Short mmCIF file of C-alpha atoms in Angstrom, two decimals:
data_model
loop_
_atom_site.label_atom_id
_atom_site.label_comp_id
_atom_site.label_asym_id
_atom_site.label_seq_id
_atom_site.Cartn_x
_atom_site.Cartn_y
_atom_site.Cartn_z
CA MET O 34 111.29 91.19 86.41
CA GLU O 35 113.26 88.04 85.85
CA GLU O 36 111.58 84.78 85.05
CA LYS O 37 112.70 83.18 88.32
CA LYS O 38 111.13 85.89 90.43
CA ARG O 39 107.87 85.66 88.50
CA ILE O 40 107.63 81.91 89.08
CA ARG O 41 108.38 82.39 92.77
CA LEU O 42 105.59 84.97 92.94
CA ILE O 43 103.05 82.68 91.29
CA VAL O 44 103.97 79.82 93.63
CA ALA O 45 103.66 82.12 96.64
CA VAL O 46 100.18 83.27 95.58
CA ALA O 47 99.14 79.67 94.85
CA VAL O 48 100.11 78.67 98.39
CA VAL O 49 99.02 81.70 100.41
CA LEU O 50 95.61 82.29 98.81
CA PRO O 51 94.16 78.80 99.48
CA ALA O 52 95.76 78.87 102.95
CA LEU O 53 93.97 82.13 103.78
CA ILE O 54 90.67 80.78 102.50
CA CYS O 55 91.10 77.61 104.58
CA LEU O 56 91.96 79.67 107.62
CA TYR O 57 88.81 81.75 107.07
CA TYR O 58 86.71 78.65 106.66
CA PHE O 59 87.99 76.85 109.77
CA LEU O 60 88.41 79.98 111.85
CA PRO O 61 85.65 79.21 114.42
CA GLN O 62 87.26 75.84 115.28
CA ILE O 63 90.76 77.32 115.37
CA VAL O 64 89.72 80.21 117.65
CA ASP O 65 87.80 77.77 119.92
CA LEU O 66 90.91 75.62 120.17
CA PHE O 67 93.01 78.68 120.97
CA THR O 68 90.80 80.26 123.63
CA TYR O 69 89.36 77.21 125.36
CA ASP O 70 92.14 74.63 125.08
CA LEU O 71 95.32 76.65 124.76
CA LEU O 72 94.43 79.58 127.03
CA GLY O 73 92.30 77.32 129.20
CA LEU O 74 89.36 79.70 129.46
CA SER O 75 86.03 78.10 130.18
CA SER O 76 83.63 78.21 127.25
CA GLY O 77 80.71 79.20 129.46
CA SER O 78 82.41 82.13 131.16
CA HIS O 79 81.88 85.76 130.24
CA LEU O 80 85.61 86.32 129.75
CA GLY O 81 85.92 83.19 127.61
CA THR O 82 83.18 84.25 125.20
CA SER O 83 84.50 87.82 125.00
CA VAL O 84 88.05 86.74 124.21
CA ASN O 85 86.77 84.23 121.70
CA PHE O 86 84.56 86.85 120.05
CA PHE O 87 87.40 89.38 119.92
CA PHE O 88 89.91 87.03 118.25
CA TYR O 89 87.38 85.53 115.88
CA ASP O 90 86.07 88.90 114.68
CA THR O 91 89.49 90.52 114.35
CA VAL O 92 91.10 87.72 112.36
CA LYS O 93 88.04 87.23 110.17
CA ILE O 94 87.85 90.93 109.31
CA LEU O 95 91.57 91.21 108.62
CA ILE O 96 91.48 88.27 106.19
CA LEU O 97 88.49 89.79 104.41
CA LEU O 98 90.13 93.22 104.28
CA PHE O 99 93.30 91.83 102.76
CA LEU O 100 91.54 89.66 100.17
CA ILE O 101 89.03 92.32 99.09
CA SER O 102 91.62 95.11 98.92
CA SER O 103 93.90 92.97 96.78
CA LEU O 104 90.99 91.93 94.57
CA MET O 105 90.03 95.58 94.03
CA GLY O 106 93.66 96.32 93.21
CA VAL O 107 93.59 93.65 90.51
CA VAL O 108 90.32 94.98 89.06
CA ASN O 109 91.84 98.43 89.00
CA ALA O 110 94.96 97.28 87.23
CA TYR O 111 92.72 96.25 84.35
CA PHE O 112 90.26 99.11 84.65
CA PRO O 113 92.00 102.25 85.78
CA ILE O 114 89.98 105.40 86.14
CA ASP O 115 91.50 106.91 82.99
CA ARG O 116 89.84 104.19 81.01
CA LEU O 117 86.43 105.04 82.48
CA ARG O 118 86.89 108.69 81.59
CA ASN O 119 87.76 107.66 78.09
CA TYR O 120 84.59 105.59 77.81
CA LEU O 121 82.45 108.33 79.26
CA THR O 122 83.74 110.95 76.86
CA THR O 123 83.89 108.95 73.66
CA LYS O 124 80.94 106.57 73.77
CA LYS O 125 77.23 107.31 73.64
CA MET O 126 75.73 105.88 76.81
CA TYR O 127 72.00 106.74 76.59
CA GLY O 128 71.67 107.58 80.26
CA LEU O 129 73.73 104.61 81.39
CA GLN O 130 76.71 106.87 82.02
CA TYR O 131 75.35 107.72 85.49
CA PHE O 132 75.21 104.05 86.35
CA PHE O 133 78.71 103.35 85.03
CA ALA O 134 80.21 106.33 86.84
CA SER O 135 78.56 105.19 90.06
CA LEU O 136 79.64 101.57 89.59
CA PHE O 137 83.20 102.69 89.02
CA GLY O 138 83.04 104.85 92.10
CA ALA O 139 82.34 101.63 93.98
CA ILE O 140 85.18 99.56 92.57
CA THR O 141 87.94 102.15 92.61
CA PRO O 142 89.75 102.34 95.92
CA PHE O 143 88.81 105.59 97.55
CA CYS O 144 91.46 108.04 98.54
CA SER O 145 90.27 111.44 99.65
CA CYS O 146 93.41 113.12 98.35
CA SER O 147 92.66 111.86 94.87
CA SER O 148 89.07 113.07 94.74
CA ILE O 149 89.90 116.64 93.71
CA PRO O 150 92.29 115.79 90.84
CA LEU O 151 89.68 113.32 89.73
CA PHE O 152 86.87 115.87 89.85
CA ILE O 153 88.87 118.36 87.81
CA GLY O 154 90.03 115.68 85.41
CA PHE O 155 86.40 114.74 84.72
CA VAL O 156 85.35 118.38 84.25
CA LYS O 157 88.32 118.94 81.98
CA GLY O 158 87.40 115.96 79.86
CA GLY O 159 83.97 117.49 79.26
CA ILE O 160 82.08 114.97 81.40
CA PRO O 161 78.79 116.51 82.65
CA LEU O 162 78.67 117.54 86.30
CA GLY O 163 75.87 115.07 87.10
CA VAL O 164 77.95 112.11 85.93
CA THR O 165 80.90 113.36 87.97
CA PHE O 166 78.62 113.59 91.00
CA ALA O 167 77.46 110.01 90.44
CA PHE O 168 81.08 108.94 90.82
CA LEU O 169 81.71 111.26 93.74
CA ILE O 170 78.72 109.93 95.71
CA THR O 171 79.57 106.25 95.46
CA SER O 172 83.34 106.51 95.71
CA PRO O 173 83.69 107.07 99.48
CA LEU O 174 80.45 105.23 100.29
CA VAL O 175 81.21 101.84 98.76
CA ASN O 176 84.89 101.03 99.08
CA GLU O 177 87.00 98.02 99.91
CA VAL O 178 87.15 98.73 103.64
CA ALA O 179 83.41 99.33 104.01
CA VAL O 180 82.57 96.19 102.03
CA ALA O 181 85.01 93.98 103.95
CA MET O 182 83.75 95.30 107.30
CA PHE O 183 80.12 94.81 106.33
CA LEU O 184 80.80 91.31 105.07
CA GLY O 185 82.62 90.37 108.27
CA VAL O 186 80.12 91.90 110.66
CA PHE O 187 76.67 91.70 109.03
CA GLY O 188 77.04 88.95 106.44
CA VAL O 189 76.46 88.67 102.71
CA LYS O 190 72.86 89.86 102.50
CA ALA O 191 73.38 93.16 104.32
CA THR O 192 76.57 93.76 102.32
CA LEU O 193 74.78 93.28 99.01
CA ILE O 194 72.00 95.63 100.12
CA TYR O 195 74.53 98.21 101.23
CA ALA O 196 76.61 98.07 98.03
CA ALA O 197 73.63 97.90 95.67
CA SER O 198 71.81 100.77 97.33
CA GLY O 199 75.01 102.82 97.38
CA ILE O 200 75.45 102.33 93.62
CA PHE O 201 71.74 103.02 93.06
CA MET O 202 71.95 106.21 95.10
CA GLY O 203 74.98 107.39 93.12
CA THR O 204 73.17 106.74 89.84
CA VAL O 205 69.92 108.49 90.78
CA GLY O 206 71.60 111.22 92.82
CA GLY O 207 73.98 112.05 89.98
CA PHE O 208 71.12 112.11 87.50
CA ILE O 209 69.01 114.47 89.63
CA LEU O 210 71.92 116.75 90.51
CA GLY O 211 72.72 116.84 86.80
CA LYS O 212 69.22 118.18 86.10
CA PHE O 213 69.72 121.10 88.51
CA LYS O 214 72.17 122.91 86.18
CA LEU O 215 74.68 123.48 88.93
CA GLU O 216 77.67 124.40 86.76
CA ARG O 217 77.38 128.05 87.76
CA TYR O 218 78.16 127.17 91.38
CA LEU O 219 81.59 125.76 90.62
CA SER O 220 84.64 127.72 91.75
CA ASP O 221 85.83 130.27 89.22
CA TRP O 222 88.98 128.47 88.22
CA VAL O 223 87.10 125.22 87.66
CA LYS O 224 84.62 127.12 85.48
CA GLN O 225 87.54 128.30 83.38
CA ILE O 226 88.79 124.75 83.01
CA GLN O 227 85.33 123.66 82.02
CA ALA O 228 85.12 126.37 79.35
CA GLN O 229 88.34 125.07 77.87
CA SER O 230 87.37 121.45 78.21
CA GLU O 231 87.81 119.32 75.19
CA ILE O 232 86.53 115.91 74.37
CA GLU O 233 89.41 113.54 74.71
CA THR O 234 90.26 112.05 71.38
CA GLU O 235 93.45 110.34 72.33
CA LYS O 236 93.08 106.63 72.75
CA TRP O 237 93.36 105.29 76.26
CA GLU O 238 96.83 103.95 76.71
CA GLY O 239 97.24 100.79 78.71
CA GLU O 240 99.96 100.23 81.25
CA LYS O 241 103.23 99.21 79.72
CA THR O 242 104.29 97.19 82.72
CA PRO O 243 102.92 93.63 82.48
CA PHE O 244 100.31 92.68 85.05
CA ILE O 245 102.41 90.01 86.77
CA ASP O 246 105.13 92.55 87.50
CA ARG O 247 102.59 94.87 89.07
CA LEU O 248 101.17 92.12 91.27
CA PRO O 249 103.72 92.57 94.08
CA SER O 250 102.82 96.24 94.50
CA ILE O 251 99.08 95.43 94.30
CA ILE O 252 99.47 92.89 97.10
CA ARG O 253 101.62 95.32 99.06
CA ASP O 254 98.90 97.98 98.68
CA GLY O 255 96.31 95.51 99.97
CA TRP O 256 98.54 94.77 102.94
CA ASP O 257 99.07 98.52 103.49
CA ILE O 258 95.32 99.04 103.75
CA VAL O 259 95.09 96.28 106.35
CA ARG O 260 97.96 97.77 108.35
CA LYS O 261 96.51 101.24 108.19
CA VAL O 262 93.03 100.31 109.42
CA LEU O 263 94.18 97.64 111.87
CA VAL O 264 94.14 100.00 114.83
CA TYR O 265 90.61 101.22 113.94
CA VAL O 266 89.39 97.66 113.62
CA LEU O 267 90.83 96.80 117.03
CA ILE O 268 89.37 99.92 118.67
CA GLY O 269 86.01 99.38 116.99
CA ILE O 270 85.80 95.75 118.05
CA ALA O 271 87.00 96.59 121.57
CA ILE O 272 84.35 99.31 121.98
CA GLY O 273 81.81 96.94 120.48
CA ALA O 274 82.81 94.16 122.88
CA ALA O 275 82.68 96.53 125.86
CA MET O 276 79.28 97.88 124.86
CA HIS O 277 77.98 94.34 124.44
CA GLY O 278 78.61 93.75 128.10
CA TYR O 279 77.56 97.06 129.63
CA VAL O 280 74.78 98.54 127.52
CA PRO O 281 71.50 96.96 128.58
CA GLU O 282 69.52 94.92 126.10
CA ASP O 283 67.02 97.03 124.09
CA PHE O 284 68.69 100.20 125.37
CA PHE O 285 68.30 102.04 122.05
CA ALA O 286 65.03 100.43 121.11
CA GLY O 287 63.16 103.07 123.06
CA TYR O 288 63.99 106.12 121.01
CA LEU O 289 65.59 104.81 117.82
CA SER O 290 63.03 102.18 116.87
CA ALA O 291 61.44 102.07 113.45
CA ASP O 292 58.03 103.30 114.55
CA ARG O 293 59.44 106.63 115.68
CA TRP O 294 59.55 108.45 112.35
CA TYR O 295 62.00 111.13 113.53
CA ALA O 296 64.66 108.56 114.47
CA MET O 297 65.83 108.21 110.87
CA PRO O 298 66.48 111.90 110.05
CA LEU O 299 68.11 112.29 113.47
CA ALA O 300 70.46 109.38 112.89
CA VAL O 301 71.41 110.64 109.42
CA LEU O 302 71.85 114.28 110.42
CA ALA O 303 74.01 113.21 113.34
CA GLY O 304 76.09 111.10 110.99
CA VAL O 305 76.75 113.66 108.23
CA PRO O 306 79.31 115.91 109.97
CA MET O 307 80.94 112.92 111.65
CA TYR O 308 83.85 111.30 110.01
CA ALA O 309 84.91 107.86 110.99
CA ASN O 310 86.76 105.18 109.19
CA ALA O 311 84.39 102.41 108.09
CA ALA O 312 86.76 100.02 109.88
CA GLY O 313 86.04 101.59 113.26
CA ILE O 314 82.36 102.38 112.90
CA VAL O 315 80.94 99.06 111.70
CA PRO O 316 81.71 96.98 114.83
CA VAL O 317 80.09 99.71 116.94
CA ILE O 318 77.04 99.81 114.70
CA GLN O 319 76.72 96.06 115.10
CA VAL O 320 76.16 96.62 118.81
CA PHE O 321 73.54 99.27 118.11
CA VAL O 322 71.71 96.72 115.98
CA ALA O 323 72.09 94.02 118.62
CA LYS O 324 70.64 96.41 121.22
CA GLY O 325 67.50 97.22 119.31
CA VAL O 326 68.28 99.76 116.58
CA PRO O 327 66.67 98.62 113.30
CA LEU O 328 69.20 97.54 110.65
CA GLY O 329 67.86 100.12 108.17
CA THR O 330 68.48 103.00 110.56
CA ALA O 331 71.95 101.63 111.27
CA ILE O 332 72.82 101.35 107.56
CA ALA O 333 71.54 104.90 106.93
CA PHE O 334 73.63 106.22 109.82
CA MET O 335 76.67 104.40 108.50
CA MET O 336 76.13 105.83 105.00
CA ALA O 337 75.94 109.34 106.43
CA VAL O 338 79.13 108.86 108.44
CA VAL O 339 81.18 107.26 105.68
CA GLY O 340 79.75 109.00 102.62
CA LEU O 341 79.52 112.60 103.79
CA SER O 342 81.76 114.42 106.21
CA LEU O 343 83.07 117.84 107.14
CA PRO O 344 86.64 117.04 106.01
CA GLU O 345 85.22 116.08 102.62
CA ALA O 346 83.28 119.34 102.44
CA THR O 347 86.42 121.39 103.06
CA LEU O 348 88.22 119.46 100.34
CA LEU O 349 85.40 120.08 97.89
CA LYS O 350 85.60 123.77 98.71
CA LYS O 351 88.57 123.92 96.34
CA VAL O 352 86.32 123.18 93.39
CA MET O 353 82.83 124.21 94.49
CA THR O 354 81.11 127.13 96.19
CA TRP O 355 79.56 126.51 99.60
CA LYS O 356 76.16 126.69 97.97
CA LEU O 357 76.94 123.76 95.68
CA ILE O 358 78.40 121.77 98.56
CA GLY O 359 75.19 122.50 100.48
CA ILE O 360 73.00 121.31 97.61
CA PHE O 361 75.17 118.20 97.18
CA PHE O 362 75.14 117.29 100.87
CA GLY O 363 71.45 118.16 101.26
CA THR O 364 70.36 116.00 98.34
CA ILE O 365 72.43 113.03 99.44
CA SER O 366 71.27 113.29 103.06
CA LEU O 367 67.68 113.30 101.88
CA PHE O 368 68.37 110.24 99.75
CA ILE O 369 69.98 108.41 102.65
CA ILE O 370 66.98 109.17 104.86
CA LEU O 371 64.56 107.86 102.23
CA LEU O 372 66.69 104.75 101.68
CA GLY O 373 66.76 104.20 105.45
CA TYR O 374 62.94 104.23 105.64
CA LEU O 375 62.87 101.82 102.70
CA PHE O 376 65.34 99.45 104.41
CA ASN O 377 63.32 99.42 107.61
CA PHE O 378 60.20 98.77 105.58
CA ILE O 379 61.54 95.82 103.58
CA LEU O 380 64.08 94.25 105.94
CA MET Z 90 116.90 114.35 83.54
CA GLU Z 91 114.18 116.15 85.38
CA ILE Z 92 111.91 114.05 87.60
CA LYS Z 93 108.68 115.43 89.00
CA ILE Z 94 106.62 113.76 91.68
CA LEU Z 95 103.01 114.95 91.48
CA GLY Z 96 100.94 114.71 94.63
CA THR Z 97 98.98 116.89 97.01
CA GLY Z 98 100.63 115.47 100.08
CA CYS Z 99 98.95 112.14 100.70
CA PRO Z 100 100.96 109.29 102.25
CA LYS Z 101 101.27 107.48 98.91
CA CYS Z 102 102.83 110.56 97.29
CA LYS Z 103 105.44 110.70 100.03
CA THR Z 104 106.20 107.02 99.56
CA LEU Z 105 106.71 107.53 95.83
CA GLU Z 106 109.06 110.45 96.45
CA LYS Z 107 111.07 108.43 98.94
CA ILE Z 108 111.44 105.40 96.67
CA THR Z 109 112.36 107.57 93.70
CA ARG Z 110 115.06 109.38 95.66
CA GLU Z 111 116.48 106.06 96.79
CA VAL Z 112 116.51 104.64 93.27
CA VAL Z 113 118.22 107.75 91.90
CA ALA Z 114 120.83 107.74 94.64
CA GLN Z 115 121.56 104.01 94.47
CA ASN Z 116 121.92 103.87 90.71
CA GLY Z 117 123.77 107.12 90.23
CA PHE Z 118 121.20 108.67 87.86
CA GLN Z 119 121.83 112.30 87.02
CA ALA Z 120 118.48 113.71 87.97
CA GLU Z 121 116.83 116.66 89.58
CA ILE Z 122 113.83 115.63 91.66
CA ILE Z 123 111.02 118.14 92.12
CA LYS Z 124 107.97 117.58 94.30
CA VAL Z 125 104.90 119.31 92.82
CA GLU Z 126 102.15 119.93 95.34
CA ASP Z 127 100.27 122.73 93.62
CA LEU Z 128 96.95 121.38 92.39
CA MET Z 129 96.74 123.68 89.36
CA GLU Z 130 100.15 122.59 88.17
CA ILE Z 131 99.38 118.94 88.81
CA MET Z 132 96.26 119.22 86.70
CA THR Z 133 98.21 120.45 83.67
CA TYR Z 134 99.55 116.90 83.34
CA ASN Z 135 96.05 115.58 82.75
CA ILE Z 136 96.14 112.88 85.40
CA LEU Z 137 93.14 111.63 87.36
CA SER Z 138 94.74 110.13 90.38
CA THR Z 139 97.83 110.90 92.37
CA PRO Z 140 100.65 110.17 92.88
CA ALA Z 141 102.33 110.40 89.50
CA LEU Z 142 105.90 110.16 88.27
CA VAL Z 143 106.83 112.55 85.48
CA VAL Z 144 110.16 112.30 83.69
CA ASN Z 145 111.23 115.12 81.36
CA GLY Z 146 107.62 116.26 81.10
CA LYS Z 147 106.18 112.83 80.28
CA VAL Z 148 103.82 111.05 82.69
CA GLU Z 149 105.34 107.62 83.23
CA ILE Z 150 103.38 106.26 86.16
CA LYS Z 151 100.12 107.51 87.63
CA GLY Z 152 97.75 106.62 90.41
CA ARG Z 153 99.90 104.04 92.14
CA VAL Z 154 103.17 103.49 93.91
CA PRO Z 155 105.44 101.31 91.79
CA SER Z 156 108.23 99.08 93.03
CA ALA Z 157 111.80 100.38 93.15
CA GLU Z 158 112.69 98.03 90.33
CA GLU Z 159 109.99 99.46 88.09
CA ILE Z 160 111.16 103.02 88.72
CA LYS Z 161 114.68 101.93 87.89
CA GLN Z 162 113.51 100.50 84.56
CA VAL Z 163 111.58 103.68 83.75
CA LEU Z 164 114.52 105.93 84.56
CA ALA Z 165 116.97 103.76 82.67
CA LYS Z 166 115.20 104.68 79.44
CA TYR Z 167 116.28 108.31 79.73
#
């Protein structure tokens, strides 16, 4: 890229980034001004509060989505997944490899179409199955969309709990699955690859394109994510707003409350086959929480929906037997249920 | 030259193919563009994330969609 274009890019980032942060910071006042003064809705009316809530939530979440997606893109430019594989195969980790694989699952943007090449690439590089599972558990569970949605809807504390417990679950889950000696349940062709696997000796090669020249496509990717989930965010918030008005207070408290022990497994088992974009499900879950479902049960349900799904199972079928998929899903569901009880206990 | 676009059919892979075709057409590169969707074949290139751009058997870009300008620079080397 020419020097002129680079300078223009830096100036643009230096202007837009602080502007977005300011907008985020003063958003409540701006939205109040818009709904009550400009649209002339009365601040006490039901319609006024709903419109205000809708605009505030949507804009807030979109800003967060854009910033977090771009940030993850930057992190990834410095730490691509190839580099992790290189670390995992060449360095002695003393058990920490499960944690690192899980952590990286969290910071790499998740794309379901990439999960199979990644799985095979790990197996091919001689990385143990348990470590690969650690990555595979956290990758869909903690991703930029889920984090941005959680941050926008539930705040910092719940987001930290969600992300930390997701990484913890990947670490422990990968470790335990690794102990089961599950290699024999891989598909035949993956077994062959594994037999031929070799420890990578080649040094990890960095990108040749300088970071600044990759920045435009990183920002564009961040914007693409926002555009792609926009419709889910809008639908989720609209359903949430509608439920706020029509579902009676404490509606769910009756049968999903914390003192009914069977509520947790029910919520998780209902969530596993479901697949919903984190963007659409979080605003709905917020209403569940507002109407009496304990936050722990809600987080567990969300983990089951986002982390495990039938489409994912059919994808994994390319590399695993149904038995292995069953063991994988069963173990993770159990973990989510236990985590859910723990959340309800400590929150 | 022979250009291969590796990808199992995700939206990003289609974007990469589209941009590459445009770059080749606009700059008059002599190139044959092949889309590789077979997973087994993709895996022989030892990549971890799709899409990827392979020129004459060498992986040039992997795991992301580059800008048209970047593709042009890559192709100009051949």
